[in-house]
Every structure is written in C-alpha cells, then in structure tokens.
CSV table of C-alpha atoms and ligand atoms in Angstrom, one decimal:
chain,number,residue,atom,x,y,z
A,17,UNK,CA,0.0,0.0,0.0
A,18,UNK,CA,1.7,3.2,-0.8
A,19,UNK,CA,1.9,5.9,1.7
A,20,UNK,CA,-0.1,9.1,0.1
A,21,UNK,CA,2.3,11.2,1.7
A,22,UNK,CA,5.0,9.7,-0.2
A,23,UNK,CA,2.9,9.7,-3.9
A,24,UNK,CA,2.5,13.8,-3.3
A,25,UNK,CA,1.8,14.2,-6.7
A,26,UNK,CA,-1.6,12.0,-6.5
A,27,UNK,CA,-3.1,15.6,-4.9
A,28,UNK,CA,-6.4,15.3,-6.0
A,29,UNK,CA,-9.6,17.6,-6.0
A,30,UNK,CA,-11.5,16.3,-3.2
A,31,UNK,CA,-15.4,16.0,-2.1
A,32,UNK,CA,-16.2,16.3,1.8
A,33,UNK,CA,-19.7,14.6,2.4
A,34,UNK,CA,-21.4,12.3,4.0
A,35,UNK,CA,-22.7,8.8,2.9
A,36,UNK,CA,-26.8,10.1,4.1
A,37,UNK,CA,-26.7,13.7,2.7
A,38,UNK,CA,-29.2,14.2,-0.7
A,39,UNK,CA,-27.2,17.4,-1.6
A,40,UNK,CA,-23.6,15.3,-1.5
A,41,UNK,CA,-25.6,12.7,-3.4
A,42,UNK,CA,-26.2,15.1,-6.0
A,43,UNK,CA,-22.6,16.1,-6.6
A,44,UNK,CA,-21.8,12.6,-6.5
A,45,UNK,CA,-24.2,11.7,-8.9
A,46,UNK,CA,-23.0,14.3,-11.3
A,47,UNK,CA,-19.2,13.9,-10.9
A,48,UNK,CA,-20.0,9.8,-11.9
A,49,UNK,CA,-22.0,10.5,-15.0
A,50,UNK,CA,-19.2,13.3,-16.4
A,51,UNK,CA,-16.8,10.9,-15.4
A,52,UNK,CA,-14.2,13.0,-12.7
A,53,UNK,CA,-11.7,11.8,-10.8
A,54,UNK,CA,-11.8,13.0,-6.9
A,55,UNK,CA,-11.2,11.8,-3.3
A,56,UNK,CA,-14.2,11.0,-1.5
A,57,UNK,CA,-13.6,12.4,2.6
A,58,UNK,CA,-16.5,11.5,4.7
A,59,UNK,CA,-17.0,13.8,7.2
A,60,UNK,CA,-20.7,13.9,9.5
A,61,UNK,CA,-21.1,17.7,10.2
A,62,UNK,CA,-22.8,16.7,13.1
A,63,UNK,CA,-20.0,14.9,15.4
A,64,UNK,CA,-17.9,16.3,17.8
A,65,UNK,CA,-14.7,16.5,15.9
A,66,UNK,CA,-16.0,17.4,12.5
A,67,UNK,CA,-13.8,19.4,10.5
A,68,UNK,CA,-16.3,20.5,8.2
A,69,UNK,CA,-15.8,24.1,9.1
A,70,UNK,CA,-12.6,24.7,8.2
A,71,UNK,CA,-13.8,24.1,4.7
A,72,UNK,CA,-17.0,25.4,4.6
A,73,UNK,CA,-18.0,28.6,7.3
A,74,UNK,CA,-21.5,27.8,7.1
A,75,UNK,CA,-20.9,24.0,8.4
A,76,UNK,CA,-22.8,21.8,5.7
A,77,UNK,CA,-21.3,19.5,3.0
A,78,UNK,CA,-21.0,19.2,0.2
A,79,UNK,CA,-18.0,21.0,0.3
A,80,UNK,CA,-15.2,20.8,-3.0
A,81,UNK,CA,-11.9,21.1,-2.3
A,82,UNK,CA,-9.4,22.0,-5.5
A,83,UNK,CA,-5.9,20.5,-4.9
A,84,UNK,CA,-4.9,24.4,-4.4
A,85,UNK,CA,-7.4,24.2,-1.3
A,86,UNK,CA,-9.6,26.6,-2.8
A,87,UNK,CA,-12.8,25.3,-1.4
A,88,UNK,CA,-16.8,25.6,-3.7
A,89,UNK,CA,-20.2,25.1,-1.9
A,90,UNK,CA,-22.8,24.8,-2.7
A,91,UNK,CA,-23.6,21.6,-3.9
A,92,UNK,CA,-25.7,23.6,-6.6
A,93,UNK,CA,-22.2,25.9,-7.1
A,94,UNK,CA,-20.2,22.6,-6.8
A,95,UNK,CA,-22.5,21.0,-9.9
A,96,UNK,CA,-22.5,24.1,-12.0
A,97,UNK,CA,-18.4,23.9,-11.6
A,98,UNK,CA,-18.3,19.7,-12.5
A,99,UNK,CA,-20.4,20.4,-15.7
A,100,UNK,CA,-18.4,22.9,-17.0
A,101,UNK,CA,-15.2,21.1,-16.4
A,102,UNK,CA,-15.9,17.8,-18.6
A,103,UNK,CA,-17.0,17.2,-22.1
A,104,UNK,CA,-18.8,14.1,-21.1
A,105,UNK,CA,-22.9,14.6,-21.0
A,106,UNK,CA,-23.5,17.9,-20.6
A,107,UNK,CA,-26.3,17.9,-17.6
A,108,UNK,CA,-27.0,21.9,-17.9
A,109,UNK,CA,-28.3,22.7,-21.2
A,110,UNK,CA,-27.0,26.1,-22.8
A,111,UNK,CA,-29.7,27.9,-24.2
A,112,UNK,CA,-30.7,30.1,-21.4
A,113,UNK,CA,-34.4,28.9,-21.5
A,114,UNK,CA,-33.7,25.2,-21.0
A,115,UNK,CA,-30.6,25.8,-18.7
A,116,UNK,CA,-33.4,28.1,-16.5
A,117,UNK,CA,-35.5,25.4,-16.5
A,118,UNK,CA,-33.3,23.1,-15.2
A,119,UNK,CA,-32.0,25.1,-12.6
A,120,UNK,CA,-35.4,25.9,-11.7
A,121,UNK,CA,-36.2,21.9,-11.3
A,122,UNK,CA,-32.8,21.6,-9.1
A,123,UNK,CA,-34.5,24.7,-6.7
A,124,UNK,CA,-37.8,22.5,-6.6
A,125,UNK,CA,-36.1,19.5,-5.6
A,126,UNK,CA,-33.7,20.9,-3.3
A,127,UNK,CA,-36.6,23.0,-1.7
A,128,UNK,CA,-38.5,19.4,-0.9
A,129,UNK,CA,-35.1,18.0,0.3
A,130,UNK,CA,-34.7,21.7,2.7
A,131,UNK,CA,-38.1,20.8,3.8
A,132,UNK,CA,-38.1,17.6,4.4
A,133,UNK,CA,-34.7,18.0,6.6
A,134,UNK,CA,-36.2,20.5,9.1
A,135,UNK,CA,-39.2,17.9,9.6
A,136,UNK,CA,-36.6,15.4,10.3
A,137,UNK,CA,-34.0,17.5,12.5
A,138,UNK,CA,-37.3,18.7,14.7
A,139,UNK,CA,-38.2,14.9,15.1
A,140,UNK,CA,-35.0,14.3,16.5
A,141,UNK,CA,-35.5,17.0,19.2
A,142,UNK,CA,-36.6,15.5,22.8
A,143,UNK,CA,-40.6,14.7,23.1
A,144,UNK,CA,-41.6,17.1,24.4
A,145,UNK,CA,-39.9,20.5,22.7
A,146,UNK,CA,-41.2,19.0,18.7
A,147,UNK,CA,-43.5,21.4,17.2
A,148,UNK,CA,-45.9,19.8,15.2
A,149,UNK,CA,-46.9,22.4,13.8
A,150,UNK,CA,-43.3,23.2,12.4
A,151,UNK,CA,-43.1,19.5,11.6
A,152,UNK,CA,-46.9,20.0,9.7
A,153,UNK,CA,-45.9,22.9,7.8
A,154,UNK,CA,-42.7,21.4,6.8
A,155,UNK,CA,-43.9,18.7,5.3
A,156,UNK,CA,-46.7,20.3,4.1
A,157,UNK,CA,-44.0,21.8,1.8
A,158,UNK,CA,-42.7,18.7,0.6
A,159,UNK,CA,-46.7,17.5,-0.1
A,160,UNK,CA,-47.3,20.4,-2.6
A,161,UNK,CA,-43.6,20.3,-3.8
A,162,UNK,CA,-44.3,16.6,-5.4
A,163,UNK,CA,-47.2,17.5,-6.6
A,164,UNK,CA,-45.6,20.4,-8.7
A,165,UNK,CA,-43.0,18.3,-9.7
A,166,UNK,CA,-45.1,15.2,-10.7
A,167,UNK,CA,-47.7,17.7,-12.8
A,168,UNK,CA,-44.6,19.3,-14.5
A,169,UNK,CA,-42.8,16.2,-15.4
A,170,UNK,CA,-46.9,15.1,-16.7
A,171,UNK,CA,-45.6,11.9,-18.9
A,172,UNK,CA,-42.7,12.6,-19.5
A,173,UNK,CA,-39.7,10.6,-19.0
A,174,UNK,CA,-37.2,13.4,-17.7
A,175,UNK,CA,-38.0,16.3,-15.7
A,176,UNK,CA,-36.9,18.6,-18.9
A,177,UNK,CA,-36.8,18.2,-22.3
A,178,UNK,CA,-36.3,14.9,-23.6
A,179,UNK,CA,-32.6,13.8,-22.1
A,180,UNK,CA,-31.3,13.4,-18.6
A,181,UNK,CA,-30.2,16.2,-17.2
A,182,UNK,CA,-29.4,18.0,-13.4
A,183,UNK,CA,-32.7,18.6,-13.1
A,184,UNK,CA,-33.3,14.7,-13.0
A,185,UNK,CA,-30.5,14.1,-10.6
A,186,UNK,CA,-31.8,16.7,-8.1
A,187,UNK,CA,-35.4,15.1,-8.4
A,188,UNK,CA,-33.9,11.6,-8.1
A,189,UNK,CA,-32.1,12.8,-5.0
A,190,UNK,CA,-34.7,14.2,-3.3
A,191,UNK,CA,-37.0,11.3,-4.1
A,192,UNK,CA,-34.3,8.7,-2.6
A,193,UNK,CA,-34.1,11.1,0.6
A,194,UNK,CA,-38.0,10.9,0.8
A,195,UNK,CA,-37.4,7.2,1.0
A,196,UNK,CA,-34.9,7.1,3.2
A,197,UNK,CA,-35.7,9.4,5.6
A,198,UNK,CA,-40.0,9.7,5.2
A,199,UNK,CA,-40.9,6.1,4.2
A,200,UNK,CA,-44.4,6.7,5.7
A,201,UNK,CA,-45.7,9.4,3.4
A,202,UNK,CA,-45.2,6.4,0.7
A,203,UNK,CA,-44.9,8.7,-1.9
A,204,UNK,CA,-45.0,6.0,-4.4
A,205,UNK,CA,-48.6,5.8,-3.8
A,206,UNK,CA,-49.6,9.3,-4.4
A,207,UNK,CA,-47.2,9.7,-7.2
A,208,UNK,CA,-47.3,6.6,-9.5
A,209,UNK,CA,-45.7,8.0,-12.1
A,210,UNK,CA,-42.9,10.1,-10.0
A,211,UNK,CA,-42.4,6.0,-9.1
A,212,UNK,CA,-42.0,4.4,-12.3
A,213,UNK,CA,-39.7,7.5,-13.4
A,214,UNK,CA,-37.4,6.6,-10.0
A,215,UNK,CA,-37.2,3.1,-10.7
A,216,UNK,CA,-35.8,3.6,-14.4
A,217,UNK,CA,-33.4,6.5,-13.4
A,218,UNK,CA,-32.5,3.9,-10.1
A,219,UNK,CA,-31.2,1.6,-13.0
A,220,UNK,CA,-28.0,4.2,-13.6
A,221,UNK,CA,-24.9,2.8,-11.7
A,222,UNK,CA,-24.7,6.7,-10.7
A,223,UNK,CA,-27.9,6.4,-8.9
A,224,UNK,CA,-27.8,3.0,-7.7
A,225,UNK,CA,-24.1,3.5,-5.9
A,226,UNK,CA,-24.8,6.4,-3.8
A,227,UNK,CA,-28.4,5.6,-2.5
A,228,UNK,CA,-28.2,7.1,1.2
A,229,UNK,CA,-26.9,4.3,3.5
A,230,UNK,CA,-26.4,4.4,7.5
B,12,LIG,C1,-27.5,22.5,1.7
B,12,LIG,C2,-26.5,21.5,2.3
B,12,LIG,C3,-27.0,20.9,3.6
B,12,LIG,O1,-28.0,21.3,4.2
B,12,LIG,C4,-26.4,22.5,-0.5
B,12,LIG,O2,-25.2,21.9,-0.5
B,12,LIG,O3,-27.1,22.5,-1.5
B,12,LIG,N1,-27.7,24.3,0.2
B,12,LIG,C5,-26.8,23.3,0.7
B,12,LIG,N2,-26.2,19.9,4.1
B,12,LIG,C6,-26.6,19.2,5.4
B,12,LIG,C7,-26.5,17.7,5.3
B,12,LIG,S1,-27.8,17.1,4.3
B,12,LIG,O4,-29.0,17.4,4.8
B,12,LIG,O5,-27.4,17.1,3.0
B,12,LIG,C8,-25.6,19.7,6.4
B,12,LIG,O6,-24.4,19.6,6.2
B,12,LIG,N3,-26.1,20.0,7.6
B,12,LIG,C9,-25.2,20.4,8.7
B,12,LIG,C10,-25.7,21.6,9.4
B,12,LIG,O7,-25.0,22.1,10.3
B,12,LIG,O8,-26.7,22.2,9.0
C-alpha cells in the first residue's frame, strides 16, 4: 500500500460529504455520469470532531476542495463547476431557456429535500420541545412540492426536455431522501408515475451506488 504522503503528486480535488446527505448525493451523482476523478472524505457535520468548518463557514457539505485548497459550496455551485469542467454529457443545457429550466427543477427539488430535513432534524428534538406544527408545515411543503413536480414532469420521462439532465439528478435525490428518511408518506402511492420515473433512473450505476446508506 503506498503511503499518500509519499505519492505527493496523486493531490487530487477532493469532495467532503457524508454517505446520508441528498445534496452530497447530487454532486456525486453528477461527478459519476461526467466521469471526474476525486477523493471522497467522509466527514458527518454533526459529530464532535467534525472538521467540516474549516472548509466550509457555514458547516454543511458538500464542500469541494481544489488541490490548491480553494474550497466551492454549494452543492448547486459545486455542480454548475463539474459540468463545466468535462466534455462528457453535458447535464445543464445552454440555451438560457432550458438551462433556467433546469435550474429551476434543481431549486424545486432541493426546496423538498430543505423541507423535508427540518421535519426530520425537529423529530430528532426531545418529546416534548417537537413542534408539530413546524413538523406540519414542513412537510406540508414537501406535499405540494411533489405534486408540482409530478404535474410538471406530466408523462414525460425526464424532468426537462427529452434527455437526462441535473434537473433529474436533483429530483432523483430528493425522491431517494423521501425514502430514506419519510418512508411513511409512501410517496409512491400518491405519485405513480414520480415512481415508475425513479425506478428507471435507479437503474444508472450513478444512482444505484450512492443511494443514502447508514
Ligand atoms: C445544503 C447542504 C446541507 O443542508 C447544498 O449543499 O445544497 N444548500 C446546501 N447539508 C446538510 C446535510 S444534508 O442534509 O445534506 C448539512 O451539512 N447540515 C449540517 C448543518 O450544520 O446544517
């Protein structure tokens, strides 16, 4: 096994995340179908001796470290950087209509993830300091969200125009959070066709090896 610090030249841009987080998924997603090289560091923002901060001042990963040390976050920053880096697959189209579009998927999805996080995070507070209604209103969010989502997507099989783009990897990854973290609002039920669409884009190895574990 050679010792990194020896093989100094094998500095490599790195991505600090953690194996459960929908917004890391999303970067990881996209790096995997444009084909780019990078460390993965896991790092749980939320134990003790994270050092998450000293890459990112807000606390949160994804963070992406160039092998400068130059750090990017947002994982919406972070995907906007990957795409523009590789010739494989372009995932944000250029003509400022579609591109918009896109973008404006990957706020929808993101916003359901945001949503959906907050419910969680409150659950995890003691008994008796939850507010239900903050846990109501949250997922009342993440209700109306799918519904815009599903309605947009109509028939379709990708969220925009008719190839895969970020704006399917964002849905994708805030449908797999649903299921990891909210298995009882069974969104499958509600949304049949949302399902079907998850299942076929579940069938990418991007998708299928970085579902949240843990
Ligand atoms: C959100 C990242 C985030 O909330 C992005 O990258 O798109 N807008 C940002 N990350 C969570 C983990 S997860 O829910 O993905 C995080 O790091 N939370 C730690 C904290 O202190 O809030």
């Amino acid at each position: 096994m050679t010792n990194s610090k020896k093989a100094a030249g094998t500095h490599k841009m790195k991505l600090i995340a953690s194996l459960t987080s929908p917004f890391a998924r999303k970067v990881r997603i996209v790096a995997a179908e444009k084909h780019i090289e990078y460390e993965l560091v896991i790092d749980v923002p939320w134990e003790a001796d994270t050092k998450v901060p000293e890459y990112n001042p807000l606390g949160k990963v994804p963070v992406w470290v160039f092998e400068d040390g130059k750090t990017l976050f947002d994982s919406r920053v972070i995907v906007e950087y990957l795409d523009s880096v590789s010739p494989v697959g372009h995932l944000i189209p250029t003509d400022p209509r579609a591109r918009i579009a896109v973008k404006r998927c990957e706020a929808l999805a993101d916003g359901i993830i945001d949503a959906a996080a907050l419910a969680f995070l409150e659950r995890k507070r003691p008994e008796g300091q939850q507010s239900q209604e903050w846990i109501t209103r949250q997922l009342g969010k993440v209700e109306a969200g799918l519904a815009v989502m599903s309605a947009e997507m109509g028939m379709n099989n990708w969220c925009q125009g008719d190839s895969f783009t970020l704006a399917d990897i964002a849905t994708g990854c805030a449908l797999g959070y649903l299921d990891f973290r909210f298995p009882e609002l069974d969104w499958r039920r509600s949304q049949p066709h949302l399902s079907e669409y998850y299942d076929r884009i579940m069938l990418r190895p991007s998708f299928r090896d970085t579902v949240p574990v843990g």
